[in-house]
CSV table of C-alpha atoms and ligand atoms in Angstrom, one decimal:
chain,number,residue,atom,x,y,z
A,1,MET,CA,71.0,86.5,88.9
A,2,SER,CA,70.9,86.4,84.9
A,3,ALA,CA,73.0,84.3,83.2
A,4,SER,CA,76.1,86.2,81.6
A,5,PRO,CA,75.2,86.2,77.7
A,6,GLU,CA,76.4,84.7,75.3
A,7,LYS,CA,79.3,85.3,73.2
A,8,THR,CA,79.4,86.0,69.3
A,9,VAL,CA,81.7,85.4,66.2
A,10,PRO,CA,81.7,85.8,63.1
A,11,PHE,CA,80.3,84.0,60.3
A,12,GLY,CA,80.3,85.5,56.8
A,13,GLN,CA,79.3,89.6,57.7
A,14,GLU,CA,77.4,87.8,60.6
A,15,ASN,CA,78.0,87.5,63.8
A,16,ILE,CA,76.2,84.8,65.6
A,17,PRO,CA,75.8,82.8,69.2
A,18,LEU,CA,79.3,80.9,69.5
A,19,HIS,CA,77.0,77.6,69.6
A,20,GLU,CA,75.7,78.2,66.2
A,21,LYS,CA,78.8,78.6,64.6
A,22,GLN,CA,79.6,75.1,64.5
A,23,GLY,CA,76.4,73.6,62.3
A,24,ARG,CA,76.9,76.3,59.7
A,25,VAL,CA,80.5,75.7,59.3
A,26,ASP,CA,79.6,72.1,58.9
A,27,GLY,CA,76.8,73.2,56.1
A,28,VAL,CA,79.8,74.9,54.1
A,29,PHE,CA,81.9,71.8,53.5
A,30,HIS,CA,79.1,69.4,53.5
A,31,ALA,CA,78.7,71.3,50.3
A,32,VAL,CA,82.1,72.3,49.1
A,33,ALA,CA,83.9,68.9,50.0
A,34,PRO,CA,83.4,66.8,46.7
A,35,LYS,CA,85.1,69.9,44.9
A,36,TYR,CA,87.1,71.0,47.5
A,37,ASP,CA,90.2,69.6,46.3
A,38,LEU,CA,89.6,71.6,42.5
A,39,MET,CA,88.7,74.9,43.7
A,40,ASN,CA,91.8,75.0,46.0
A,41,ASP,CA,93.4,74.5,42.5
A,42,LEU,CA,91.0,77.4,40.5
A,43,MET,CA,91.1,80.1,43.6
A,44,SER,CA,94.7,79.9,43.6
A,45,ALA,CA,95.9,79.9,40.8
A,46,GLY,CA,98.0,76.4,42.1
A,47,LEU,CA,99.6,78.7,44.4
A,48,HIS,CA,98.6,76.9,47.6
A,49,ARG,CA,100.2,73.8,46.7
A,50,ALA,CA,103.8,76.0,47.1
A,51,TRP,CA,102.5,77.1,50.2
A,52,ARG,CA,101.8,73.7,51.5
A,53,ASN,CA,105.3,72.6,50.6
A,54,LEU,CA,107.0,75.4,53.0
A,55,MET,CA,104.7,74.0,55.9
A,56,ILE,CA,106.1,70.5,55.1
A,57,ALA,CA,109.9,71.8,54.6
A,58,ALA,CA,109.0,73.5,57.9
A,59,ALA,CA,107.9,70.2,59.5
A,60,SER,CA,110.8,69.1,61.7
A,61,VAL,CA,110.1,65.8,61.3
A,62,PRO,CA,113.1,63.8,62.4
A,63,LYS,CA,115.7,61.6,59.5
A,64,ASN,CA,116.5,58.8,62.0
A,65,ASN,CA,113.5,56.1,62.5
A,66,ARG,CA,112.4,57.0,66.1
A,67,THR,CA,108.6,56.9,65.9
A,68,PHE,CA,106.7,59.9,65.2
A,69,HIS,CA,103.3,60.9,65.8
A,70,HIS,CA,102.4,64.1,63.1
A,71,LEU,CA,98.3,65.1,63.7
A,72,ASP,CA,96.6,67.3,61.6
A,73,VAL,CA,93.7,68.9,62.7
A,74,ALA,CA,91.2,70.5,60.1
A,75,GLY,CA,92.8,68.0,57.9
A,76,GLY,CA,89.8,67.8,55.4
A,77,THR,CA,90.3,65.9,52.8
A,78,GLY,CA,93.9,64.6,53.4
A,79,ASP,CA,96.2,67.0,51.1
A,80,ILE,CA,98.4,68.2,54.7
A,81,VAL,CA,99.0,64.6,55.3
A,82,PHE,CA,99.7,63.1,52.2
A,83,ARG,CA,102.0,65.7,51.4
A,84,LEU,CA,104.1,64.7,54.5
A,85,GLN,CA,103.5,61.3,54.3
A,86,LYS,CA,105.0,61.1,50.8
A,87,ARG,CA,108.0,63.0,51.7
A,88,ALA,CA,108.4,60.8,55.2
A,89,GLY,CA,109.5,57.7,56.7
A,90,THR,CA,108.1,55.1,57.9
A,91,ASN,CA,108.6,55.5,61.1
A,92,VAL,CA,106.1,58.9,60.4
A,93,LYS,CA,102.3,58.4,61.7
A,94,SER,CA,99.9,60.7,60.3
A,95,THR,CA,96.6,61.6,62.8
A,96,LEU,CA,94.2,63.1,60.5
A,97,LEU,CA,90.9,64.6,62.4
A,98,ASP,CA,88.5,66.8,60.6
A,99,ILE,CA,84.9,67.2,62.2
A,100,ASN,CA,83.3,67.0,58.8
A,101,ALA,CA,82.5,63.2,57.6
A,102,SER,CA,82.2,65.0,53.8
A,103,MET,CA,85.1,66.1,53.7
A,104,LEU,CA,87.0,62.9,55.4
A,105,ASP,CA,85.2,60.7,53.2
A,106,VAL,CA,87.0,62.5,50.6
A,107,ALA,CA,90.2,61.7,52.3
A,108,ARG,CA,89.7,57.8,52.9
A,109,GLN,CA,89.1,57.5,49.0
A,110,GLU,CA,92.2,58.8,48.0
A,111,LEU,CA,94.3,57.2,50.8
A,112,ALA,CA,92.7,53.8,49.8
A,113,THR,CA,94.6,54.5,46.5
A,114,LYS,CA,98.6,55.7,48.8
A,115,ASP,CA,101.3,53.1,49.8
A,116,PHE,CA,101.5,55.2,53.1
A,117,ALA,CA,97.6,54.0,53.7
A,118,ASP,CA,98.5,51.3,57.0
A,119,ARG,CA,100.2,54.9,58.6
A,120,VAL,CA,97.0,57.3,58.4
A,121,GLU,CA,94.5,57.5,60.8
A,122,ILE,CA,91.2,58.9,60.0
A,123,ILE,CA,89.9,60.5,62.5
A,124,GLU,CA,86.2,62.4,62.7
A,125,GLY,CA,86.5,64.7,65.4
A,126,ASN,CA,86.9,68.4,67.3
A,127,ALA,CA,89.3,70.6,67.1
A,128,GLU,CA,88.4,72.1,70.6
A,129,ALA,CA,88.1,68.5,72.5
A,130,LEU,CA,91.0,66.4,71.2
A,131,PRO,CA,90.4,63.2,71.4
A,132,PHE,CA,93.6,61.9,72.6
A,133,GLU,CA,96.1,62.3,75.8
A,134,ASP,CA,98.1,65.2,76.6
A,135,LYS,CA,101.3,65.6,75.5
A,136,SER,CA,100.4,62.5,73.0
A,137,HIS,CA,101.7,64.1,69.4
A,138,ASP,CA,105.5,65.3,68.1
A,139,LEU,CA,103.9,67.4,65.5
A,140,TYR,CA,100.3,69.7,64.9
A,141,THR,CA,99.6,71.0,61.9
A,142,ILE,CA,96.8,73.0,60.7
A,143,ALA,CA,96.4,74.3,57.2
A,144,PHE,CA,93.4,76.7,56.0
A,145,GLY,CA,91.7,75.6,59.5
A,146,ILE,CA,91.3,77.6,61.7
A,147,ARG,CA,89.9,80.2,60.8
A,148,ASN,CA,87.0,78.2,60.8
A,149,VAL,CA,86.7,76.7,64.4
A,150,PRO,CA,84.3,78.4,66.5
A,151,ASP,CA,86.5,79.1,69.6
A,152,ILE,CA,90.2,79.0,68.8
A,153,GLN,CA,91.9,79.7,71.7
A,154,LYS,CA,89.9,76.6,72.7
A,155,ALA,CA,91.9,74.8,70.0
A,156,LEU,CA,94.5,76.6,70.3
A,157,SER,CA,94.8,75.2,73.9
A,158,GLU,CA,94.1,72.1,72.5
A,159,ALA,CA,96.9,71.8,70.5
A,160,ARG,CA,99.3,72.9,73.4
A,161,ARG,CA,97.9,70.3,75.5
A,162,VAL,CA,98.0,67.0,73.1
A,163,LEU,CA,101.5,68.3,71.9
A,164,LYS,CA,104.8,66.9,73.6
A,165,ILE,CA,107.4,68.9,75.4
A,166,GLY,CA,109.7,69.9,72.9
A,167,GLY,CA,106.2,69.5,70.1
A,168,HIS,CA,106.2,72.2,66.8
A,169,PHE,CA,102.2,73.8,66.3
A,170,LEU,CA,102.1,74.7,62.2
A,171,CYS,CA,99.2,76.5,61.2
A,172,LEU,CA,98.8,78.0,57.3
A,173,GLU,CA,96.0,80.4,57.5
A,174,LEU,CA,94.8,83.3,54.7
A,175,SER,CA,94.9,86.7,55.7
A,176,GLN,CA,95.1,90.6,54.6
A,177,THR,CA,97.3,91.5,52.9
A,178,ASP,CA,100.2,93.8,54.0
A,179,VAL,CA,101.0,95.1,51.0
A,180,PRO,CA,98.9,98.2,50.0
A,181,ILE,CA,99.3,98.7,46.0
A,182,LEU,CA,98.2,94.8,46.3
A,183,GLU,CA,95.0,95.4,48.8
A,184,GLY,CA,92.2,97.2,45.7
A,185,GLY,CA,93.3,93.9,43.7
A,186,TYR,CA,92.7,91.3,46.0
A,187,ARG,CA,89.6,93.3,47.5
A,188,PHE,CA,88.2,92.6,43.6
A,189,TYR,CA,88.9,89.0,43.3
A,190,SER,CA,87.8,88.3,46.8
A,191,ASP,CA,84.3,90.4,46.2
A,192,THR,CA,84.2,89.5,42.6
A,193,LEU,CA,85.6,86.7,41.4
A,194,LEU,CA,85.8,84.1,44.4
A,195,PRO,CA,82.1,84.1,44.6
A,196,LYS,CA,81.9,83.9,41.0
A,197,ILE,CA,84.2,80.8,40.3
A,198,GLY,CA,82.4,78.5,43.4
A,199,GLU,CA,79.3,79.5,41.3
A,200,TRP,CA,80.5,78.1,37.9
A,201,VAL,CA,82.3,75.2,39.5
A,202,THR,CA,80.1,74.4,41.9
A,203,GLY,CA,76.8,75.6,41.3
A,204,ASP,CA,76.5,77.7,44.2
A,205,GLY,CA,78.3,80.5,44.9
A,206,SER,CA,77.4,81.1,48.8
A,207,PRO,CA,80.0,78.7,50.3
A,208,TYR,CA,82.8,81.1,49.2
A,209,ALA,CA,81.6,84.1,49.7
A,210,TYR,CA,81.6,82.6,53.8
A,211,LEU,CA,85.3,81.7,52.7
A,212,LYS,CA,86.4,85.2,51.5
A,213,ASP,CA,84.2,87.2,55.2
A,214,SER,CA,86.1,84.3,56.7
A,215,ILE,CA,89.3,85.4,55.9
A,216,ARG,CA,88.5,89.1,56.5
A,217,ARG,CA,87.6,88.5,59.8
A,218,PHE,CA,89.7,86.0,61.0
A,219,PRO,CA,92.7,88.3,63.6
A,220,SER,CA,95.5,89.3,62.1
A,221,LYS,CA,99.1,87.8,62.0
A,222,ASP,CA,100.2,89.4,64.9
A,223,ASN,CA,97.0,89.3,66.4
A,224,PHE,CA,97.0,85.1,65.8
A,225,ALA,CA,100.6,85.2,67.4
A,226,ALA,CA,99.5,86.9,70.4
A,227,MET,CA,96.6,84.3,70.9
A,228,LEU,CA,99.6,82.0,70.4
A,229,ARG,CA,101.1,83.0,73.9
A,230,GLU,CA,98.5,83.1,75.3
A,231,ALA,CA,97.8,79.4,74.8
A,232,GLY,CA,100.9,78.9,76.3
A,233,PHE,CA,103.4,78.7,72.8
A,234,GLU,CA,106.6,80.0,73.1
A,235,LYS,CA,109.1,80.6,69.9
A,236,VAL,CA,106.3,81.7,68.2
A,237,SER,CA,106.9,82.9,65.1
A,238,TYR,CA,105.1,83.9,61.4
A,239,GLU,CA,106.2,84.6,57.3
A,240,SER,CA,103.6,86.3,55.1
A,241,LEU,CA,103.5,84.4,52.0
A,242,ALA,CA,102.5,86.4,48.5
A,243,GLY,CA,102.3,89.9,50.5
A,244,GLY,CA,100.4,88.5,53.2
A,245,ILE,CA,97.6,87.3,51.9
A,246,CYS,CA,99.4,83.5,53.5
A,247,ALA,CA,100.9,83.4,56.7
A,248,LEU,CA,102.9,80.3,57.8
A,249,HIS,CA,102.3,80.4,61.9
A,250,SER,CA,105.4,78.4,63.6
A,251,ALA,CA,105.1,77.9,67.7
A,252,TRP,CA,106.2,75.6,70.0
A,253,ARG,CA,105.3,73.7,73.5
A,254,ILE,CA,108.4,74.2,75.4
B,1,LIG,N1,93.1,71.8,56.1
B,1,LIG,C1,92.4,71.1,54.7
B,1,LIG,C2,93.5,71.3,54.0
B,1,LIG,O1,94.9,71.7,53.8
B,1,LIG,O2,92.8,71.3,52.9
B,1,LIG,C3,91.3,71.3,54.8
B,1,LIG,C4,91.1,72.8,55.2
B,1,LIG,S1,88.9,73.4,54.8
B,1,LIG,C5,89.2,75.2,54.4
B,1,LIG,C6,88.8,73.3,56.5
B,1,LIG,C7,88.1,72.6,57.5
B,1,LIG,O3,88.2,72.8,58.7
B,1,LIG,C8,87.2,71.9,56.7
B,1,LIG,O4,87.2,70.4,56.5
B,1,LIG,C9,86.0,71.7,57.8
B,1,LIG,O5,85.3,70.6,57.8
B,1,LIG,C10,87.2,71.5,59.2
B,1,LIG,N2,86.5,71.8,60.7
B,1,LIG,C11,86.1,73.1,60.7
B,1,LIG,N3,85.9,72.9,62.2
B,1,LIG,C12,86.2,72.2,62.5
B,1,LIG,C13,86.8,72.2,64.0
B,1,LIG,N4,85.6,72.6,65.6
B,1,LIG,N5,86.8,71.1,64.4
B,1,LIG,C14,87.2,70.3,62.7
B,1,LIG,N6,88.0,70.2,61.9
B,1,LIG,C15,86.6,71.7,61.9
């Protein structure tokens, strides 16, 4: 009997075998790590800060002093963990997990300057196989990360597995605009300006060409919501931000 053909997944404009995607994505983030935070500001004209703050505001962090476990997956250089810790009490512990050592090196350097450093753990790991026990976390966040994970459905199942009953899943992700009049401008920006800004700042525009293709080929907001339901999440919803170019997805393990 012949083996069934391997699933293919999008990478840039190509479709590649599932097992090849992680290595290609890792190459992109090793290349961009030193300039990643600067590029976020330039690429979104600072808008990403407002979106990130919305995610933090939506996080159901308790007001009392019950110990609360926050897990930020594909956490990169640490922005989401740093924002949440800045607002949270000493009862909130954060774990920043990412597969890319170069991104985590930047996070470690920055964390060393923070007064909440002892409440944050940094772990190199894979969203598709989280090194945590079932029902061990209260809050799972993932910002601009899920689109880069090769097997998104597997990562969502893992997210649900590690959340406690009553645990909250929040995902910030770039998307296609749902305002037709913005489409032309957004396409020009992502096809032309984005790789140019990348080339200008980092000397190489190709990682940013990957970025725009990864956004274009990411499931629509409704399809992503359906994937969350398929993973077993409940009370699944999303909020479109900035004409739909970004979305904040919310779901619960009940
Ligand atoms: N969350 C950060 C932020 O808000 O700026 C970083 C987002 S960055 C666009 C995407 C991150 O996803 C990269 O740091 C990359 O290494 C990480 N990543 C890609 N595949 C992953 C995987 N399978 N498991 C964990 N992290 C992954």
